[in-house]
mmCIF file of C-alpha atoms in Angstrom:
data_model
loop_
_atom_site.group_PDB
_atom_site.id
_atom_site.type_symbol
_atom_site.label_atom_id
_atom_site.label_comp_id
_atom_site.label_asym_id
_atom_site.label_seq_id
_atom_site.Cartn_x
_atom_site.Cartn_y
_atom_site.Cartn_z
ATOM 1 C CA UNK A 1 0.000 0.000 0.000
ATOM 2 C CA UNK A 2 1.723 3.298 -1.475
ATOM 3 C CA UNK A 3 0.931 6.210 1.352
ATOM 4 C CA UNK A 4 2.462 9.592 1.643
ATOM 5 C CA UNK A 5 2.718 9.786 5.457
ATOM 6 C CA UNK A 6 4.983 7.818 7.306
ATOM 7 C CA UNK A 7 3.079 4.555 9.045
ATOM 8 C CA UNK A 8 5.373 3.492 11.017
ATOM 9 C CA UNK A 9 6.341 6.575 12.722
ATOM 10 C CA UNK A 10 2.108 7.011 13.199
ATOM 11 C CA UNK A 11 1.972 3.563 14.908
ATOM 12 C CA UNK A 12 4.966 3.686 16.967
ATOM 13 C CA UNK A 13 4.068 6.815 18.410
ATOM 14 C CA UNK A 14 0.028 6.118 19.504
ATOM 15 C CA UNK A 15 0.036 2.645 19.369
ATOM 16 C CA UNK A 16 1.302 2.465 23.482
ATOM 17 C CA UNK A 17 -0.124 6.120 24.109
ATOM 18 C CA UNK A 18 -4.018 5.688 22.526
ATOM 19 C CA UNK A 19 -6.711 3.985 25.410
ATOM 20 C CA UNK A 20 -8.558 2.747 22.554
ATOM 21 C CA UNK A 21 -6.156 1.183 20.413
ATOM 22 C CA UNK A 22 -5.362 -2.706 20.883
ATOM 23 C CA UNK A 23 -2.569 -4.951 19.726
ATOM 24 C CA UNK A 24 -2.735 -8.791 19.252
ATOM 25 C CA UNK A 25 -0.525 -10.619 17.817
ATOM 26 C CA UNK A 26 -1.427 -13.710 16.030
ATOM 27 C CA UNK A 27 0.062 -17.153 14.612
ATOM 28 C CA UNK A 28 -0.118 -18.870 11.029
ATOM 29 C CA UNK A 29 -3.751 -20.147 10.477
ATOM 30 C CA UNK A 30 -5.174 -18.347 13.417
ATOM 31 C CA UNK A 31 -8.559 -16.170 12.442
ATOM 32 C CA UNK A 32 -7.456 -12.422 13.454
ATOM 33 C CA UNK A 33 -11.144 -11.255 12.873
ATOM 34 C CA UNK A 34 -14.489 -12.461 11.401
ATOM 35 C CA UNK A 35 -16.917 -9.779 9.218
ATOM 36 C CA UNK A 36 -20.203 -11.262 10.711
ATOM 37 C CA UNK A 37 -20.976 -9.163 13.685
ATOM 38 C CA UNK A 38 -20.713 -5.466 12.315
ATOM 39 C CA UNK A 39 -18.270 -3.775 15.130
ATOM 40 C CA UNK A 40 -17.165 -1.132 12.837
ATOM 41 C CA UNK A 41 -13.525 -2.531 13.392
ATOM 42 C CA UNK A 42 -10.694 -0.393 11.544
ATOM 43 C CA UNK A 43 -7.631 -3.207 11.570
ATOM 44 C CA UNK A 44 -3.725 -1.854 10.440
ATOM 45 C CA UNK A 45 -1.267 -4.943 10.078
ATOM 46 C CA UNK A 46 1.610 -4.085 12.068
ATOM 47 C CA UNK A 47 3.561 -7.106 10.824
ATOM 48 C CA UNK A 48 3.092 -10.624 8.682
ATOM 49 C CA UNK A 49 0.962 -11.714 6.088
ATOM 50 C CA UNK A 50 -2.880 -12.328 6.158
ATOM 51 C CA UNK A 51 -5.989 -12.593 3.771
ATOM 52 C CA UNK A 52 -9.568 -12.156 3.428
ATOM 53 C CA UNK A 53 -11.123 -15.363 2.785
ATOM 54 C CA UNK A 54 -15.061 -16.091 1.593
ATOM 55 C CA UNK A 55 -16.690 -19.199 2.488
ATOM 56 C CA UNK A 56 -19.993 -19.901 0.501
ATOM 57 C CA UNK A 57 -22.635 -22.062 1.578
ATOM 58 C CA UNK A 58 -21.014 -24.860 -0.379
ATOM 59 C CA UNK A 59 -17.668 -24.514 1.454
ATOM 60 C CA UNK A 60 -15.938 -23.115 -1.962
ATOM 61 C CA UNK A 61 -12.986 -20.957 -0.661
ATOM 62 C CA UNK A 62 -12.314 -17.706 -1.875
ATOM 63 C CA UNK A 63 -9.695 -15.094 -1.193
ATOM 64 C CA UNK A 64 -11.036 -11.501 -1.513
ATOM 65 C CA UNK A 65 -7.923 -9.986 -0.409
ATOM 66 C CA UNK A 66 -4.458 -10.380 0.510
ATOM 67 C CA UNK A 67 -3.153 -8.021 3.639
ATOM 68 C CA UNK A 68 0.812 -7.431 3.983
ATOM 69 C CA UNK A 69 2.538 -4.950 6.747
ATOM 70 C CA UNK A 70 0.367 -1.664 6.769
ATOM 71 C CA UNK A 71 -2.413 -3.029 5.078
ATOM 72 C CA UNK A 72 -5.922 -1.326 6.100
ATOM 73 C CA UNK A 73 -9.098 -4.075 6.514
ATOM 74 C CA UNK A 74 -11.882 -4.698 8.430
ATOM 75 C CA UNK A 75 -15.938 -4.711 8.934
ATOM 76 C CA UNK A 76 -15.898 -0.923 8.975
ATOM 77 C CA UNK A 77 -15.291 -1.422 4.880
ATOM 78 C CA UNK A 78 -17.592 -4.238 4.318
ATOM 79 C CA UNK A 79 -21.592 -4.504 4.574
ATOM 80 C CA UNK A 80 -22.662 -7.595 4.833
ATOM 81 C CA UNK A 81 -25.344 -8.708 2.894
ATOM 82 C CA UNK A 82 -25.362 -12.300 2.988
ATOM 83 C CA UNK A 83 -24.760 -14.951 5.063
ATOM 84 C CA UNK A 84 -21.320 -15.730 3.322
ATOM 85 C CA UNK A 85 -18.862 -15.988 6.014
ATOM 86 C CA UNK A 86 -15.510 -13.380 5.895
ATOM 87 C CA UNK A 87 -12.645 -14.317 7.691
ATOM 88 C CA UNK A 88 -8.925 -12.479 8.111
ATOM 89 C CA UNK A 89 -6.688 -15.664 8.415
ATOM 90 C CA UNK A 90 -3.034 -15.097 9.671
ATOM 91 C CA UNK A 91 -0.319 -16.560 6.908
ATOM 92 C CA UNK A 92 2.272 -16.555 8.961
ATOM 93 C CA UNK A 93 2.928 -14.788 13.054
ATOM 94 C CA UNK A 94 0.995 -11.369 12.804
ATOM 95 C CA UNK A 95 0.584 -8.044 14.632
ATOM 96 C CA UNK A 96 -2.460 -5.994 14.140
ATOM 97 C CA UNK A 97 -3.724 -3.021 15.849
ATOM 98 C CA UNK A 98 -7.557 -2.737 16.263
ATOM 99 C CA UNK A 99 -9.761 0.238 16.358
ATOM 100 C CA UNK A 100 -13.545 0.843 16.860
ATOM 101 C CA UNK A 101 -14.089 3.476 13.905
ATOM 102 C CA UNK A 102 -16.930 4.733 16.001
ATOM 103 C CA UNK A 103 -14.138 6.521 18.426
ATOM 104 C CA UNK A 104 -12.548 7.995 15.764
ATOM 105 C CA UNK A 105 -13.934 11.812 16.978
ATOM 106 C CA UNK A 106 -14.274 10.604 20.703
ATOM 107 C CA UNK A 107 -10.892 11.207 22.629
ATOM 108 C CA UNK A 108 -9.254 9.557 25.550
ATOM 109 C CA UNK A 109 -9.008 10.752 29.078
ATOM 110 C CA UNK A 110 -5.417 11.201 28.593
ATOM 111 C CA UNK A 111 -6.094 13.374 25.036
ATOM 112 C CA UNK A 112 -3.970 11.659 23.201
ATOM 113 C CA UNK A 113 -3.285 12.912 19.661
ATOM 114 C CA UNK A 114 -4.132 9.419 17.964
ATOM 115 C CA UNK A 115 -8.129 10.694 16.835
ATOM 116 C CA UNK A 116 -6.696 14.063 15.273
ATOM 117 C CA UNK A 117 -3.976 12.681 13.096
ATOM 118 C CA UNK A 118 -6.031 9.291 12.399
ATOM 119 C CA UNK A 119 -8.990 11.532 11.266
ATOM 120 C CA UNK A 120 -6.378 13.514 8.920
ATOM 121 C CA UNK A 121 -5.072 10.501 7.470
ATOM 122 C CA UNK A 122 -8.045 8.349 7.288
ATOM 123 C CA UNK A 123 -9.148 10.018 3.994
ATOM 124 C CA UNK A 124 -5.220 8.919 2.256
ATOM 125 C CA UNK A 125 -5.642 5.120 3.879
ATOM 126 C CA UNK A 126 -8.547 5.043 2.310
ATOM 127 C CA UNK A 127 -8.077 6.033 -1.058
ATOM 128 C CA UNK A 128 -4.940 3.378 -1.421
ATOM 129 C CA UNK A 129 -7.556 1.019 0.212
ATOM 130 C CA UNK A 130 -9.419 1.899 -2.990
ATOM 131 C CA UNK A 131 -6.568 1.729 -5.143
ATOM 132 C CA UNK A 132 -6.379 -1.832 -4.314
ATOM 133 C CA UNK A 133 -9.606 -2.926 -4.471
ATOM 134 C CA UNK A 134 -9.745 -1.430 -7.941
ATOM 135 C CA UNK A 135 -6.957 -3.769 -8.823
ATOM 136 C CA UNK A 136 -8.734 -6.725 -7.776
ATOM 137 C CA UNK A 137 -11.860 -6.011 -9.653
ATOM 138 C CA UNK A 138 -9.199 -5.473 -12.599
ATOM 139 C CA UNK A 139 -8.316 -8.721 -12.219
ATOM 140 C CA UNK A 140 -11.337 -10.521 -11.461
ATOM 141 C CA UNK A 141 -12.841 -8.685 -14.841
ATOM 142 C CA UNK A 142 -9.840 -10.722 -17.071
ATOM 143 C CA UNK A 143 -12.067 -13.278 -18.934
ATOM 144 C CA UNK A 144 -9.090 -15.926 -19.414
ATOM 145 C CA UNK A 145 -6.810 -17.527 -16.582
ATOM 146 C CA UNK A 146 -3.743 -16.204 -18.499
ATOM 147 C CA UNK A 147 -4.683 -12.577 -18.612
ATOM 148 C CA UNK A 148 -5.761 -12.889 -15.041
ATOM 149 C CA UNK A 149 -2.418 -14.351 -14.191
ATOM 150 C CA UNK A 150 -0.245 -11.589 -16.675
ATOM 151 C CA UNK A 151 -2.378 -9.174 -15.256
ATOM 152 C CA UNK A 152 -0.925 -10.075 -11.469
ATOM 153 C CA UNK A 153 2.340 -10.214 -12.588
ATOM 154 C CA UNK A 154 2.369 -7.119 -14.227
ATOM 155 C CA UNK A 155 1.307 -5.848 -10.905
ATOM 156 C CA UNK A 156 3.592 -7.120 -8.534
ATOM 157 C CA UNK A 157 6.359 -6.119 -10.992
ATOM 158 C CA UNK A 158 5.153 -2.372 -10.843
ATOM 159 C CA UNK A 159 4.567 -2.405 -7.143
ATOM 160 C CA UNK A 160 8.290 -3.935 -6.249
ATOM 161 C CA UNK A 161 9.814 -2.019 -9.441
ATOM 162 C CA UNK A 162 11.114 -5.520 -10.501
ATOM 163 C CA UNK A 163 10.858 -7.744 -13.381
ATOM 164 C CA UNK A 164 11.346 -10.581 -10.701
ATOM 165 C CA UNK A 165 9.535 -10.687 -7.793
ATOM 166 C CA UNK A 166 8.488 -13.794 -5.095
ATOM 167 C CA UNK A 167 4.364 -14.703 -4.764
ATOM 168 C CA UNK A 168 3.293 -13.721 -2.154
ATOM 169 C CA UNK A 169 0.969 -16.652 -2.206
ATOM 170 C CA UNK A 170 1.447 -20.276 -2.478
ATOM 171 C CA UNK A 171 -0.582 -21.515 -6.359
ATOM 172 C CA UNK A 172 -3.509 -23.513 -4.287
ATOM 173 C CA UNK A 173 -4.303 -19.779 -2.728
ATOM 174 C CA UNK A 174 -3.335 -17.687 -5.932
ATOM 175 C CA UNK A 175 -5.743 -19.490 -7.634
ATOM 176 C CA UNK A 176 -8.300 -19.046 -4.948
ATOM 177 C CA UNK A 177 -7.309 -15.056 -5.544
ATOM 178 C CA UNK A 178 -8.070 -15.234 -9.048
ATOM 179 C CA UNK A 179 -11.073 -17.192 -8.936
ATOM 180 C CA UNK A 180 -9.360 -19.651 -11.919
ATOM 181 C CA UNK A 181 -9.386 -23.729 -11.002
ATOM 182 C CA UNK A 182 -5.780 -24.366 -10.112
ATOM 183 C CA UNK A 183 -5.153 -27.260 -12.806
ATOM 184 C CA UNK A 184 -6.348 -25.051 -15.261
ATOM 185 C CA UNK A 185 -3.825 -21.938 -13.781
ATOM 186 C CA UNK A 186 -1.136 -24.436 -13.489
ATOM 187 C CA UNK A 187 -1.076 -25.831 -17.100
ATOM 188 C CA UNK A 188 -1.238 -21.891 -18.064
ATOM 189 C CA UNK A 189 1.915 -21.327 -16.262
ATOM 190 C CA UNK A 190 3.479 -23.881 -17.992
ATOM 191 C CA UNK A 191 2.554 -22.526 -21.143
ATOM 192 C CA UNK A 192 3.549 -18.810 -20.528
ATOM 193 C CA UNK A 193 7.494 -20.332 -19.293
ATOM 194 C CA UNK A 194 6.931 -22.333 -22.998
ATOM 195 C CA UNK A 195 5.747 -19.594 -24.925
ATOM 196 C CA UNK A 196 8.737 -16.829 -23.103
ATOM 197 C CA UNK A 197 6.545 -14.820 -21.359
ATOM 198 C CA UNK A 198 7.813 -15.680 -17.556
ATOM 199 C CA UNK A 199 10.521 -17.648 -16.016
ATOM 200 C CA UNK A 200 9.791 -19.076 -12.790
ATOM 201 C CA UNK A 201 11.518 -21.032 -9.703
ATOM 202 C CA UNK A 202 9.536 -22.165 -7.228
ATOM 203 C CA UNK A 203 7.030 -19.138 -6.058
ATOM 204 C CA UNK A 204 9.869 -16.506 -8.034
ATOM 205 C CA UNK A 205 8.504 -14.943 -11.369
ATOM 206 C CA UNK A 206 10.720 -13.289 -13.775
ATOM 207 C CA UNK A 207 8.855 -11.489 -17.030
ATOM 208 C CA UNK A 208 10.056 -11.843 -20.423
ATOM 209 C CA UNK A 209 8.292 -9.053 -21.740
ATOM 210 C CA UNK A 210 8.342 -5.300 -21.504
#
């Protein structure tokens, strides 16, 4: 997530000063928090890996999103409008800081500065929060399982400013990201390393083409 203000200087200074903030941490596979009861929870990921996952009523697995360090999430962005569960599953150890939305204007007893520079900031997390989610509905919008999967490469090549770059998924939950069966994604990746479009090693991608 591309921000102009610095993140880490915001959360090191209010995380231990703000009444209503709260830090957890959290280990691989653990659920950090689930969409169904509507808290208004605004979640930053101080640390780790997570995602958004979707179970239908059929048990099909889905991942909406994918959260790395500074990421923005929770049920304040989401209505719920069905009874399709949303869960934030750890990848790997994670620290998040949790915050009721609903305080954002309400200060603590100690009048900490958290609310006023949270409030002036909120409107920039958001709009990279957008950013993103734009990109996924990019994706999602690809009608073929190779432009979905060029399409996320060309991505994470722009975002690390590298022609190779490491998944940051294993290929069961990339294909889960791109909604694309996985033998179906895995016999395209073969074909794009055939045809000279990609080299890859494991989860590391290299492009072939400009």
């Amino acid at each position: 997530m591309n921000i102009n203000f610095d993140i880490n200087t915001f959360i090191k200074d209010f995380k231990s000063t703000c009444r209503k903030c709260q830090i957890k941490t959290f280990e691989k596979n653990e659920v950090i928090t689930t969409y169904i009861e509507k808290r208004n929870q605004l979640c930053i990921l101080l640390s780790g890996n997570a995602d958004l996952v979707r179970y239908d009523l059929n048990g099909n697995r889905t991942i909406v999103e994918h959260f790395s360090k500074n990421a923005i999430f929770g049920e304040v962005f989401y209505t719920i409008t069905t009874n399709n569960e949303l869960l934030v599953e750890a990848k790997n150890k994670c620290e998040v800081l949790f915050y009721i939305y609903d305080d954002i204007h309400t200060k603590c007893k100690n009048n900490c500065k958290f609310h006023q520079i949270l409030s002036e900031t909120l409107p920039e997390l958001i709009l990279a929060k957008v950013t993103d989610l734009n990109m996924r509905i990019e994706l999602l919008t690809k009608r073929s399982t190779r432009d979905k999967l060029l399409g996320y490469f060309t991505f994470l090549s722009t975002r690390t400013l590298s022609k190779t770059f490491e998944l940051p998924f294993s290929l069961t939950d990339l294909a889960d990201y791109l909604s694309v069966d996985r033998s179906a994604m895995m016999r395209e990746l073969k074909l794009l390393k055939e045809d000279g479009f990609i080299d890859k090693n494991k989860n590391k991608i290299t492009l072939l083409y400009d």
